[in-house]
PDB file of C-alpha atoms and ligand atoms in Angstrom:
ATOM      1  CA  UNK A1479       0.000   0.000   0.000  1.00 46.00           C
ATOM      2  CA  UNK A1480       1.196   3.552  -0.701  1.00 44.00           C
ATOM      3  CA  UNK A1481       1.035   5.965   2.357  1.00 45.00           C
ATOM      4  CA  UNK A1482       0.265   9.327   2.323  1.00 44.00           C
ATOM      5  CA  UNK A1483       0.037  11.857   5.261  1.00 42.00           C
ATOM      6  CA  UNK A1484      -1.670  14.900   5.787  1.00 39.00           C
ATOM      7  CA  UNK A1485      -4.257  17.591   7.212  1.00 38.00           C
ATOM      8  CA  UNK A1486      -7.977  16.355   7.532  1.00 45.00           C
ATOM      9  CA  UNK A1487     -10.051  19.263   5.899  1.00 45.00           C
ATOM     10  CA  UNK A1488     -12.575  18.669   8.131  1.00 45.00           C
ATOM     11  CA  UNK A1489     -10.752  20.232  10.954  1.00 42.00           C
ATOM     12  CA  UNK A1490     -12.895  23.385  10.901  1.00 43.00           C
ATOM     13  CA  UNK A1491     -11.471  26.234  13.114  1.00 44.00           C
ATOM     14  CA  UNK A1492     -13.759  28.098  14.981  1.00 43.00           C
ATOM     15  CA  UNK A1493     -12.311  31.488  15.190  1.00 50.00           C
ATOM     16  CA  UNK A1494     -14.745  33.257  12.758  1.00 55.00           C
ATOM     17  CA  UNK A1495     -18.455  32.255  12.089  1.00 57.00           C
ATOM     18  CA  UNK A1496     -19.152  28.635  13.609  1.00 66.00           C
ATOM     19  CA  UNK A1497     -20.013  26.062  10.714  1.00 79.00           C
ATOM     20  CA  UNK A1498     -20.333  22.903   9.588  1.00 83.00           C
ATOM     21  CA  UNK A1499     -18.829  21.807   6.664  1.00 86.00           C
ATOM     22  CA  UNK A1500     -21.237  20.396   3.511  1.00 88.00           C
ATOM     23  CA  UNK A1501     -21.483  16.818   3.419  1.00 90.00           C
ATOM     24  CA  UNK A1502     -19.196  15.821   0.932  1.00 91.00           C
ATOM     25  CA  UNK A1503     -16.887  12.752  -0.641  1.00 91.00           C
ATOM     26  CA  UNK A1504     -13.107  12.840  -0.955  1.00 90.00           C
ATOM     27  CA  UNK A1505     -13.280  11.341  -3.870  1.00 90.00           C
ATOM     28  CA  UNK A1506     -14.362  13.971  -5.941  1.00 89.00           C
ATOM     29  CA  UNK A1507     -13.514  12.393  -9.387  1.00 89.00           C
ATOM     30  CA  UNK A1508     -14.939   9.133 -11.306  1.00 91.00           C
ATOM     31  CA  UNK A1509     -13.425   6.615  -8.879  1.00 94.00           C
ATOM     32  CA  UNK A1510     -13.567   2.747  -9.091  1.00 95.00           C
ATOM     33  CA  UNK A1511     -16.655   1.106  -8.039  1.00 95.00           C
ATOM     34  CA  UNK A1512     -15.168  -0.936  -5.399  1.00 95.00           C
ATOM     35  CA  UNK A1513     -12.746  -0.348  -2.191  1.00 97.00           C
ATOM     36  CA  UNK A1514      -9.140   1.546  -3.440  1.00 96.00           C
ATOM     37  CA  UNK A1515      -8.520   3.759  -0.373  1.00 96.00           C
ATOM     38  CA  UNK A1516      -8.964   3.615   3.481  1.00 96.00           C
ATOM     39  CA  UNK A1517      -8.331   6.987   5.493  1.00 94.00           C
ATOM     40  CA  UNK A1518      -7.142   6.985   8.858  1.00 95.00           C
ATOM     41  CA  UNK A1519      -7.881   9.348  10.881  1.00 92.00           C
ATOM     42  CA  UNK A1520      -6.483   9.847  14.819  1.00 94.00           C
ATOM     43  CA  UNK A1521      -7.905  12.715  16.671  1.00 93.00           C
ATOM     44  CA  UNK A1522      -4.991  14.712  18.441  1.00 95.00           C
ATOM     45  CA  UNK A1523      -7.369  16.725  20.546  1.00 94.00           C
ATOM     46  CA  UNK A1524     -10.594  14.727  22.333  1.00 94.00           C
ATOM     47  CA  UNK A1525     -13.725  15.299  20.408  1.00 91.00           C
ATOM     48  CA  UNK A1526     -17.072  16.008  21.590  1.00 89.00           C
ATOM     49  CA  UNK A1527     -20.788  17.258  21.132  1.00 83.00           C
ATOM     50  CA  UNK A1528     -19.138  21.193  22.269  1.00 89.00           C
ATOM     51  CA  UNK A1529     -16.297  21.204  19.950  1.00 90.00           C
ATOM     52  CA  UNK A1530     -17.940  18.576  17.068  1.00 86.00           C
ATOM     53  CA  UNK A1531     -16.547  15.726  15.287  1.00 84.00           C
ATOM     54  CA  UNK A1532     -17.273  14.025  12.082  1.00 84.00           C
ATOM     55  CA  UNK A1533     -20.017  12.768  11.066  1.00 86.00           C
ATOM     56  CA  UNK A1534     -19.892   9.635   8.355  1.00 87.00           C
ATOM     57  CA  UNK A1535     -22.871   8.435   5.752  1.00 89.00           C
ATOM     58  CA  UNK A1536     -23.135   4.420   6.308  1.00 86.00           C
ATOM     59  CA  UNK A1537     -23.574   2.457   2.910  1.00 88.00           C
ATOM     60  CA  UNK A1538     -22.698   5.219   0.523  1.00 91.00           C
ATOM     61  CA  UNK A1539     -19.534   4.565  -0.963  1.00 92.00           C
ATOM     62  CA  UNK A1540     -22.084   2.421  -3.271  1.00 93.00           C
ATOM     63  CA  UNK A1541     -22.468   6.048  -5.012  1.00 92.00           C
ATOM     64  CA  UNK A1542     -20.565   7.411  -7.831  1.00 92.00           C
ATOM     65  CA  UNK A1543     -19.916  10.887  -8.954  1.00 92.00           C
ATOM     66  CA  UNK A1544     -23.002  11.874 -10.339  1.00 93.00           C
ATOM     67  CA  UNK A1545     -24.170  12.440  -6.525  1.00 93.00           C
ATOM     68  CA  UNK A1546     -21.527  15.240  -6.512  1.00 93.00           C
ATOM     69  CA  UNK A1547     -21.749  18.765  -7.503  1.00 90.00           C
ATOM     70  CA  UNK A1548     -18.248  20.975  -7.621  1.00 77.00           C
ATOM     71  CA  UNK A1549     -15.604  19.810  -9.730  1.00 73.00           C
ATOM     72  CA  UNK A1550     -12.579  19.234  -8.819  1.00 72.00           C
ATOM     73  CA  UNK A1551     -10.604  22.192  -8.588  1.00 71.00           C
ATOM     74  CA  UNK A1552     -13.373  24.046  -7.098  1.00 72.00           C
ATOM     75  CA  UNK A1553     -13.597  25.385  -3.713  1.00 69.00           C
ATOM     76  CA  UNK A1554     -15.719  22.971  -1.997  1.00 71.00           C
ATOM     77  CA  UNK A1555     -15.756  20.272  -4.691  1.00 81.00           C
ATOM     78  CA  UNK A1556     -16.938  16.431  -3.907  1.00 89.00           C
ATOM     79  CA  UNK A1557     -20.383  18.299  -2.626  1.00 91.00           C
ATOM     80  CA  UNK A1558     -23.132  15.995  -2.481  1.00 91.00           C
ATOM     81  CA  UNK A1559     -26.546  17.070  -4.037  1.00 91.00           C
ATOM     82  CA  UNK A1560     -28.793  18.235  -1.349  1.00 88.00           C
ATOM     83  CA  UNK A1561     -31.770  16.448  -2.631  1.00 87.00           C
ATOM     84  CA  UNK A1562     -29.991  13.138  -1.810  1.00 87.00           C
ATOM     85  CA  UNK A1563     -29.208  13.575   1.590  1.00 85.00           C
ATOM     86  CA  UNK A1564     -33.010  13.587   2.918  1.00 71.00           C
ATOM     87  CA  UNK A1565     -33.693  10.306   1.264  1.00 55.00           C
ATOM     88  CA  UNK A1566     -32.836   6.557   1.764  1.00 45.00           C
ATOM     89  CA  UNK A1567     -30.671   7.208  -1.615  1.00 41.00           C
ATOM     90  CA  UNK A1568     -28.175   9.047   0.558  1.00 44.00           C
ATOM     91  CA  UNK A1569     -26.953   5.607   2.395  1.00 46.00           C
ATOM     92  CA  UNK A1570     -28.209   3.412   5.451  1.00 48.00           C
ATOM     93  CA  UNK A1571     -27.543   5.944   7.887  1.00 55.00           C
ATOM     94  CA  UNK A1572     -25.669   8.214   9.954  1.00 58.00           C
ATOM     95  CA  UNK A1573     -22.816   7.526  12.044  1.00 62.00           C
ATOM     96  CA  UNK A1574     -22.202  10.689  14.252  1.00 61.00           C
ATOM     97  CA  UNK A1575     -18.736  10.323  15.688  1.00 62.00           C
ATOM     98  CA  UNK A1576     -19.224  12.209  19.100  1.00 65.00           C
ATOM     99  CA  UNK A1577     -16.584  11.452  21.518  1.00 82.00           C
ATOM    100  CA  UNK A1578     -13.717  10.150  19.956  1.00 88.00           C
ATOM    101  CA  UNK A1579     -10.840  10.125  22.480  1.00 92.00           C
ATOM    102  CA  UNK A1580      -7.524  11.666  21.594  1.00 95.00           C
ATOM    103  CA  UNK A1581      -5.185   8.867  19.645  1.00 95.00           C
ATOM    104  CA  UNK A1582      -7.916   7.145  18.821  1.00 93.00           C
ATOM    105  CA  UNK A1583      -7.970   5.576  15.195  1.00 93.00           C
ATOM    106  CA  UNK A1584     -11.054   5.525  12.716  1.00 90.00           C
ATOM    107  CA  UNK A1585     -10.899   4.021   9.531  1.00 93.00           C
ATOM    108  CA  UNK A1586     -12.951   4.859   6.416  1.00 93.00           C
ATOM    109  CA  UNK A1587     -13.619   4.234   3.310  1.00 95.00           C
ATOM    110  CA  UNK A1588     -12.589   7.248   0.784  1.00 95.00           C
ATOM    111  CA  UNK A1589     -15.623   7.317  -1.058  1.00 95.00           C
ATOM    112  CA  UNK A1590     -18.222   7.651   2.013  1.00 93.00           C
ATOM    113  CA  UNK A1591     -19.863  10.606   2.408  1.00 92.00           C
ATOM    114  CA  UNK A1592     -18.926  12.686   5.562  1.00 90.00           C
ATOM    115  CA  UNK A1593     -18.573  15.750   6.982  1.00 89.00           C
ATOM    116  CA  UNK A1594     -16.557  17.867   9.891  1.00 87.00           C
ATOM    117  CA  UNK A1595     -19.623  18.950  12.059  1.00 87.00           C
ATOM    118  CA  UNK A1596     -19.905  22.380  13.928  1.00 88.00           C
ATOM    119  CA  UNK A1597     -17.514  23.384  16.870  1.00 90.00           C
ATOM    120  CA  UNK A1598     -18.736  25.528  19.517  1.00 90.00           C
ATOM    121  CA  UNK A1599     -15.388  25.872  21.252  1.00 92.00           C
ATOM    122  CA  UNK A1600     -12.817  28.567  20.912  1.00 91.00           C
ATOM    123  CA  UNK A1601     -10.198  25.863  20.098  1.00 91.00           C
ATOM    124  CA  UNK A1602      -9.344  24.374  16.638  1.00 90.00           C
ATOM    125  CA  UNK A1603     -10.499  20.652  16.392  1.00 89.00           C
ATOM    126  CA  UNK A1604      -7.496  19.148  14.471  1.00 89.00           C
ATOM    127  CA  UNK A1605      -6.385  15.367  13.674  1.00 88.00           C
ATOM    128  CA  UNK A1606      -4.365  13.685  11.552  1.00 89.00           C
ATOM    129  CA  UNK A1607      -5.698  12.564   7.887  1.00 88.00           C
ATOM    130  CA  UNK A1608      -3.645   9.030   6.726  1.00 88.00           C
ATOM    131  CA  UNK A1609      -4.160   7.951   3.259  1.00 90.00           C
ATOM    132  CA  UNK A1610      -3.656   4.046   2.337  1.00 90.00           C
ATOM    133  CA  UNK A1611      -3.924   3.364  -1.282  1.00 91.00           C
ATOM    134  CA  UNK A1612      -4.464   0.067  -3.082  1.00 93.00           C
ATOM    135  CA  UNK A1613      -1.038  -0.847  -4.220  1.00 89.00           C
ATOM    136  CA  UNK A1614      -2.778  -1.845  -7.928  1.00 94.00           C
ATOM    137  CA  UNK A1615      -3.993   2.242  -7.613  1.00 95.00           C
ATOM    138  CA  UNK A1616      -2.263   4.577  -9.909  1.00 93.00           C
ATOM    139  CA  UNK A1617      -1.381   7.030  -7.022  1.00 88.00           C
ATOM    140  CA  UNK A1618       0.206  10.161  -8.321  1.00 86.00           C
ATOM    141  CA  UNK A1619       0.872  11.685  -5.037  1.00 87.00           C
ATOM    142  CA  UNK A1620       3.695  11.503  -3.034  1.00 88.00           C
ATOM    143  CA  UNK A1621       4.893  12.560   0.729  1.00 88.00           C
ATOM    144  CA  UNK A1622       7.316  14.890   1.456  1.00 91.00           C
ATOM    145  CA  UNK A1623       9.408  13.696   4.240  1.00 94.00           C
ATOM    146  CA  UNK A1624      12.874  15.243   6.176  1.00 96.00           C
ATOM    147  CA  UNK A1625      15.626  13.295   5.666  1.00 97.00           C
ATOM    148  CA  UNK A1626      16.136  11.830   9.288  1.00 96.00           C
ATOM    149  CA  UNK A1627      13.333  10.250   8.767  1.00 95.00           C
ATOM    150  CA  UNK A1628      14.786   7.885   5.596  1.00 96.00           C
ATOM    151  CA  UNK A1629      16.969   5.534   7.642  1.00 97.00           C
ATOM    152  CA  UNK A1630      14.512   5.063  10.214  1.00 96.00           C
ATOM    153  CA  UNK A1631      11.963   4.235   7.215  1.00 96.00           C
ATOM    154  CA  UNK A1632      14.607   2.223   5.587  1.00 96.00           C
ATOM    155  CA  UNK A1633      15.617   0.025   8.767  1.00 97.00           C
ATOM    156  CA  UNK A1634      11.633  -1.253   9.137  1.00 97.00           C
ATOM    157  CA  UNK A1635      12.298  -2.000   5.789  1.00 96.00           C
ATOM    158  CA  UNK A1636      15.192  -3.931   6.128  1.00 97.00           C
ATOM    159  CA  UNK A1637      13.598  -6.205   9.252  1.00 97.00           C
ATOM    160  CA  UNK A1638      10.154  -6.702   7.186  1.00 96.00           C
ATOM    161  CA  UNK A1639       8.233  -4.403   9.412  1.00 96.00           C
ATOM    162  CA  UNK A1640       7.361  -1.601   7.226  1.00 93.00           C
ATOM    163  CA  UNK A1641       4.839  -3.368   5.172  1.00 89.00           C
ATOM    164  CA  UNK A1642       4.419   0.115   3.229  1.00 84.00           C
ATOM    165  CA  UNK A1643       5.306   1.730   0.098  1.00 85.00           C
ATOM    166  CA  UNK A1644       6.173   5.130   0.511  1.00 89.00           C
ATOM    167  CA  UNK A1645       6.597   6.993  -2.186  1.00 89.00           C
ATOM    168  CA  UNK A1646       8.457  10.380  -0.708  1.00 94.00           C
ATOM    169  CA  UNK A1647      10.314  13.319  -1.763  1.00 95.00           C
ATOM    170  CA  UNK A1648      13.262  13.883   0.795  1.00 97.00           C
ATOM    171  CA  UNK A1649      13.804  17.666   1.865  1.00 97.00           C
ATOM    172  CA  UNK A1650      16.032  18.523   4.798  1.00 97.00           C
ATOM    173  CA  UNK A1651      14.394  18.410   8.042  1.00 96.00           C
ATOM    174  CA  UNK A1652      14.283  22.006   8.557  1.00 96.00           C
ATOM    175  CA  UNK A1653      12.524  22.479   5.018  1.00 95.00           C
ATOM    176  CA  UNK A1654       9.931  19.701   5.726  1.00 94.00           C
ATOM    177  CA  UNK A1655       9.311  21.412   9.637  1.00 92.00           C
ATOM    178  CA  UNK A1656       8.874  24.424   8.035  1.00 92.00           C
ATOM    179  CA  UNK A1657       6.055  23.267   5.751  1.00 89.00           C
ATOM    180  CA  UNK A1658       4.333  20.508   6.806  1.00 82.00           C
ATOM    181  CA  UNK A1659       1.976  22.560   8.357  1.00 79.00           C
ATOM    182  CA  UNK A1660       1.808  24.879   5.126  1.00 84.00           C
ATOM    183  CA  UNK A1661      -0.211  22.242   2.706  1.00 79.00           C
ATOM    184  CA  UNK A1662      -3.536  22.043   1.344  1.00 75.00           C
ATOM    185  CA  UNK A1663      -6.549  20.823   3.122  1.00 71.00           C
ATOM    186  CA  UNK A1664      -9.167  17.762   2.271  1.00 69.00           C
ATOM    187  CA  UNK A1665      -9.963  18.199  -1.648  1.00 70.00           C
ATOM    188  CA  UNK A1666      -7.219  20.441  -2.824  1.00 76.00           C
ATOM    189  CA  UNK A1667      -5.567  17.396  -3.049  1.00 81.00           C
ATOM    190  CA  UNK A1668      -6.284  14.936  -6.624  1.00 85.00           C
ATOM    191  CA  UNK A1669      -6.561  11.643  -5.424  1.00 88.00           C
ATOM    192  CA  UNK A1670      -7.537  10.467  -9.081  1.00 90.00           C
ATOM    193  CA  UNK A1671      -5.264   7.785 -10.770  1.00 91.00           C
ATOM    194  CA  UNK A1672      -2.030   8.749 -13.333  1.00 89.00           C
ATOM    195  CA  UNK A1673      -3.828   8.601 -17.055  1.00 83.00           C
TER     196      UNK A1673
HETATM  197 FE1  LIG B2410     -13.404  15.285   3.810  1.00 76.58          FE
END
């Protein structure tokens, strides 16, 4: 599997006027019809009904990309129709994920539907967004990782416990601390397969 690391766009921050964001698929391009990506996601803060969560559409990764409105590209692009989210169309149900403790570890599905749900607190709700690709997937992405970080990579390697592709660009580790917090969030990155 490749790995890729970054920023969960549904981390809203708070600071202006409170919102939720649209529900909406990451997968915001014709993606295949069965299973190519898991996210990970590991709260570092606790989440709660006072400073939200996410909240996750059971069943629909069954739906393509004709559910979608906003190309990619576009500000808020993988937007799903609003007339399908007050019908059995829209999935098997909600999942609300109140009170997920920090460190914890959900696992998704790429294509469901989801959204990062209002926060009433002052504080940003932030957690980590992991990518694991189908190693079959024509990924185009790739990390970019300080270069202390290749031997420890490369001895998991060596003793069969990586288990990972991971297909990184190596920057000094002052370059990579001084912009991995600098990136894109959610859909500004293209998931879709090389052509
Ligand atoms: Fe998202």
């Amino acid at each position: 599997m490749d790995l890729l690391l970054g920023q969960c766009g549904d981390a809203t921050p708070s600071r202006d006027l409170p919102a939720r964001q649209p529900v909406h698929a990451d997968a915001d391009f014709a993606f295949p019809s069965h299973l190519f990506a898991l996210v990970v996601n590991v709260p570092l803060i606790p989440m709660h009904e006072h400073n939200g969560s996410s909240e996750v559409l059971l069943g629909t990764y069954t739906q393509d990309v004709s559910a979608q409105e906003g190309a990619h590209g576009d500000r808020a692009s993988g937007r799903i129709m609003e007339h399908l989210l007050d019908g059995s169309s829209s999935g098997s149900g909600f999942r609300d994920f109140r009170r997920i403790d920090k460190g914890a570890v959900v696992i998704r599905d790429l294509r469901l539907w989801h959204a990062g749900m209002l926060n009433r607190s002052q504080d940003v709700r932030i957690m980590l967004a992991m990518i694991h690709f189908a190693p079959w997937y024509r990924n185009r992405m790739r990390l970019e990782l300080g270069k202390d970080v290749k031997p420890l990579l490369e001895d998991l390697d060596r003793k069969g416990e990586l288990g990972l592709e991971v297909p990184a660009d190596w920057v000094s580790r002052d370059e990579a601390l001084r912009r991995y917090m600098n990136r894109g969030f959610g859909n500004s990155y293209d998931f879709d397969q090389e052509a």
